[in-house]
Each structure stands twice: as C-alpha cells, then as structure tokens.
Amino acid sequence: MHWLPFLSTLFIVISAILVAFGWYHIVKGNRETHQKLMLWGAVFALAFFLIYVSRTIFVGNTSFGGPENIKLAYHLFLFFHIVLATIAAVFGINTLLHAFNQRFAKHKRIGKWTAVIWLMTAPTGVIVYVLLYVLYPGGDTKPMIDAILGS
C-alpha cells in the first residue's frame, strides 16, 4: 500500500491544475470549460479524500521519520497544511453548492478565495509527501481501526 500516498498526492496535484485552468477559463469567459474543469477538480479532490480516509482507517497515518531537530518544524507545517486543507474543503463545498444552485454572485465572490486557498493547499500537501516519503523514511503507522478496536 506504499503507492497510496503517491496516488493521493498525485490526485491533489491534478485537482489543483484543473482548478487553475478552470479559473483561467472563467476569466476568459469560457463558462462551460470552467464548469467542466472545476467539476473534474472536485472529483480528483474527492478521490484524494477517499483514499486518505481509507488509508487512515485501514493502514494508518505515517509518522515523521526525519531528524529530531526538524520534527517540531515539520509538525507545525503539517498543522498549517491541515488547517488550510480543511478551510479549502469547506470553501470548496460552499462554492460548488452556490454554483449548482445558480447563486453565481456568491459563487464568484467566494470562488476566488477558494481557488487561492486550494492553490496554496496543494503545494503544501506535496511538501508533506516529500518530507514523509522522499527525503526521509516514513515512521510507524497504526491503522485507526486497530486503535479503535484495541488491537
């Protein structure tokens, strides 16, 4: 299951690219292309989330395996990423709901912020991936299901 973190990170990158192109197309007045790109961006973000949650439940989260002297900085950065990702998800859902309900003034107003936050979240997620799986060996994992069941 070592490929799941790579796959979920890839999905976030794809989602961010689609959001960036979607934003570009709405600025150019291409509403239909914008709509398709943003929907696909949301699909890839949802795929990331499903993989992440499934992996957390059944495999566990990987603890930081890097040097002790940067562990605090890593955890602060991770906290920043998690807060940013949570805000982006809430904003993303609201932005999509405004679009689906044809409240385009509200959609446009928060959509700009949503895109900016999402385009900051994706690179921080890539940095977390690189720190956990590329630069340093990942630490221990414990599936949440085991923790809940007491295994």
Tab-separated table of C-alpha atoms in Angstrom:
chain	number	residue	atom	x	y	z
A	1	MET	CA	0.000	0.000	0.000
A	2	HIS	CA	3.029	2.287	-0.270
A	3	TRP	CA	1.659	3.621	-3.553
A	4	LEU	CA	-1.450	5.131	-1.940
A	5	PRO	CA	0.285	8.263	-0.579
A	6	PHE	CA	1.794	8.890	-4.016
A	7	LEU	CA	-1.564	8.359	-5.723
A	8	SER	CA	-3.442	10.635	-3.326
A	9	THR	CA	-0.773	13.337	-3.687
A	10	LEU	CA	-0.955	12.992	-7.465
A	11	PHE	CA	-4.735	13.478	-7.262
A	12	ILE	CA	-4.273	16.689	-5.287
A	13	VAL	CA	-1.803	17.993	-7.862
A	14	ILE	CA	-4.186	17.122	-10.697
A	15	SER	CA	-7.034	18.792	-8.811
A	16	ALA	CA	-5.007	21.989	-8.347
A	17	ILE	CA	-4.015	22.054	-12.014
A	18	LEU	CA	-7.658	21.640	-13.040
A	19	VAL	CA	-8.715	24.429	-10.649
A	20	ALA	CA	-6.016	26.728	-12.039
A	21	PHE	CA	-7.114	26.067	-15.620
A	22	GLY	CA	-10.766	26.400	-14.582
A	23	TRP	CA	-10.070	29.793	-13.070
A	24	TYR	CA	-8.217	30.835	-16.224
A	25	HIS	CA	-11.187	29.832	-18.378
A	26	ILE	CA	-13.782	31.718	-16.352
A	27	VAL	CA	-11.622	34.844	-16.541
A	28	LYS	CA	-11.615	34.374	-20.324
A	29	GLY	CA	-15.408	33.982	-20.300
A	30	ASN	CA	-15.449	30.269	-21.131
A	31	ARG	CA	-18.145	29.249	-18.642
A	32	GLU	CA	-18.696	25.715	-19.994
A	33	THR	CA	-14.988	24.849	-19.940
A	34	HIS	CA	-14.685	26.412	-16.473
A	35	GLN	CA	-17.570	24.298	-15.226
A	36	LYS	CA	-16.101	21.041	-16.579
A	37	LEU	CA	-12.622	21.741	-15.248
A	38	MET	CA	-13.885	22.703	-11.807
A	39	LEU	CA	-16.088	19.629	-11.575
A	40	TRP	CA	-13.154	17.404	-12.518
A	41	GLY	CA	-11.032	19.274	-9.990
A	42	ALA	CA	-13.639	18.479	-7.337
A	43	VAL	CA	-13.744	14.822	-8.433
A	44	PHE	CA	-9.965	14.497	-8.033
A	45	ALA	CA	-10.100	16.268	-4.661
A	46	LEU	CA	-12.829	13.866	-3.531
A	47	ALA	CA	-10.779	10.887	-4.783
A	48	PHE	CA	-7.848	12.181	-2.718
A	49	PHE	CA	-10.062	12.489	0.344
A	50	LEU	CA	-11.494	8.976	-0.023
A	51	ILE	CA	-8.027	7.463	-0.403
A	52	TYR	CA	-6.715	9.479	2.544
A	53	VAL	CA	-9.579	8.500	4.856
A	54	SER	CA	-9.460	4.840	3.792
A	55	ARG	CA	-5.717	4.724	4.295
A	56	THR	CA	-6.029	6.379	7.711
A	57	ILE	CA	-8.635	3.850	8.827
A	58	PHE	CA	-7.047	0.684	7.452
A	59	VAL	CA	-3.300	1.422	7.163
A	60	GLY	CA	-2.729	4.421	9.425
A	61	ASN	CA	-1.003	7.741	9.096
A	62	THR	CA	2.745	7.754	8.690
A	63	SER	CA	4.663	9.410	11.479
A	64	PHE	CA	7.577	11.703	10.645
A	65	GLY	CA	10.784	9.714	10.274
A	66	GLY	CA	13.163	12.618	9.747
A	67	PRO	CA	15.727	14.109	12.100
A	68	GLU	CA	14.599	15.066	15.582
A	69	ASN	CA	15.861	18.652	15.168
A	70	ILE	CA	13.264	19.429	12.440
A	71	LYS	CA	10.379	17.395	13.877
A	72	LEU	CA	8.744	20.437	15.503
A	73	ALA	CA	9.015	22.467	12.288
A	74	TYR	CA	7.511	19.550	10.341
A	75	HIS	CA	4.587	19.241	12.750
A	76	LEU	CA	3.914	22.992	12.658
A	77	PHE	CA	3.976	22.874	8.856
A	78	LEU	CA	1.697	19.819	8.865
A	79	PHE	CA	-0.733	21.626	11.176
A	80	PHE	CA	-0.734	24.625	8.803
A	81	HIS	CA	-1.405	22.288	5.859
A	82	ILE	CA	-4.267	20.510	7.654
A	83	VAL	CA	-5.931	23.797	8.629
A	84	LEU	CA	-5.518	25.137	5.089
A	85	ALA	CA	-6.891	21.907	3.579
A	86	THR	CA	-9.885	21.924	5.917
A	87	ILE	CA	-10.691	25.541	5.073
A	88	ALA	CA	-10.271	24.781	1.361
A	89	ALA	CA	-12.635	21.801	1.617
A	90	VAL	CA	-15.339	23.804	3.401
A	91	PHE	CA	-14.972	26.693	0.970
A	92	GLY	CA	-14.919	24.259	-1.963
A	93	ILE	CA	-18.166	22.610	-0.938
A	94	ASN	CA	-19.822	26.011	-0.453
A	95	THR	CA	-18.508	27.276	-3.776
A	96	LEU	CA	-19.846	24.211	-5.584
A	97	LEU	CA	-23.220	24.485	-3.849
A	98	HIS	CA	-23.550	28.130	-4.890
A	99	ALA	CA	-22.765	27.155	-8.495
A	100	PHE	CA	-25.208	24.223	-8.516
A	101	ASN	CA	-27.929	26.448	-7.047
A	102	GLN	CA	-27.133	29.159	-9.604
A	103	ARG	CA	-26.183	31.735	-6.996
A	104	PHE	CA	-23.407	32.987	-9.229
A	105	ALA	CA	-22.712	36.257	-7.398
A	106	LYS	CA	-21.931	34.351	-4.191
A	107	HIS	CA	-20.141	31.641	-6.178
A	108	LYS	CA	-17.904	34.229	-7.804
A	109	ARG	CA	-17.233	36.069	-4.543
A	110	ILE	CA	-16.069	33.031	-2.571
A	111	GLY	CA	-14.785	31.098	-5.583
A	112	LYS	CA	-11.795	33.390	-5.911
A	113	TRP	CA	-10.827	32.769	-2.281
A	114	THR	CA	-11.484	29.063	-2.627
A	115	ALA	CA	-9.184	28.802	-5.627
A	116	VAL	CA	-6.402	30.767	-3.936
A	117	ILE	CA	-6.620	28.637	-0.787
A	118	TRP	CA	-6.732	25.426	-2.837
A	119	LEU	CA	-3.744	26.533	-4.895
A	120	MET	CA	-1.837	27.056	-1.625
A	121	THR	CA	-3.041	23.782	-0.103
A	122	ALA	CA	-1.876	21.537	-2.940
A	123	PRO	CA	1.808	22.553	-2.820
A	124	THR	CA	1.873	22.224	0.972
A	125	GLY	CA	0.481	18.704	0.553
A	126	VAL	CA	3.245	17.876	-1.897
A	127	ILE	CA	5.821	19.182	0.595
A	128	VAL	CA	4.328	16.965	3.335
A	129	TYR	CA	4.539	13.982	0.951
A	130	VAL	CA	8.164	14.753	0.072
A	131	LEU	CA	9.113	15.083	3.742
A	132	LEU	CA	7.348	11.835	4.698
A	133	TYR	CA	8.225	9.589	1.796
A	134	VAL	CA	11.045	11.041	-0.310
A	135	LEU	CA	13.548	12.939	1.844
A	136	TYR	CA	13.137	10.841	4.984
A	137	PRO	CA	11.910	7.307	5.605
A	138	GLY	CA	8.382	7.240	6.931
A	139	GLY	CA	7.899	6.366	10.554
A	140	ASP	CA	5.467	3.923	12.110
A	141	THR	CA	1.820	3.603	11.211
A	142	LYS	CA	-1.095	2.192	13.161
A	143	PRO	CA	-4.454	1.741	11.493
A	144	MET	CA	-7.201	3.744	13.149
A	145	ILE	CA	-9.411	0.661	13.064
A	146	ASP	CA	-6.827	-1.182	15.222
A	147	ALA	CA	-6.633	1.731	17.624
A	148	ILE	CA	-10.438	1.781	17.917
A	149	LEU	CA	-10.742	-1.989	18.328
A	150	GLY	CA	-7.817	-2.101	20.733
A	151	SER	CA	-5.682	-4.412	18.574
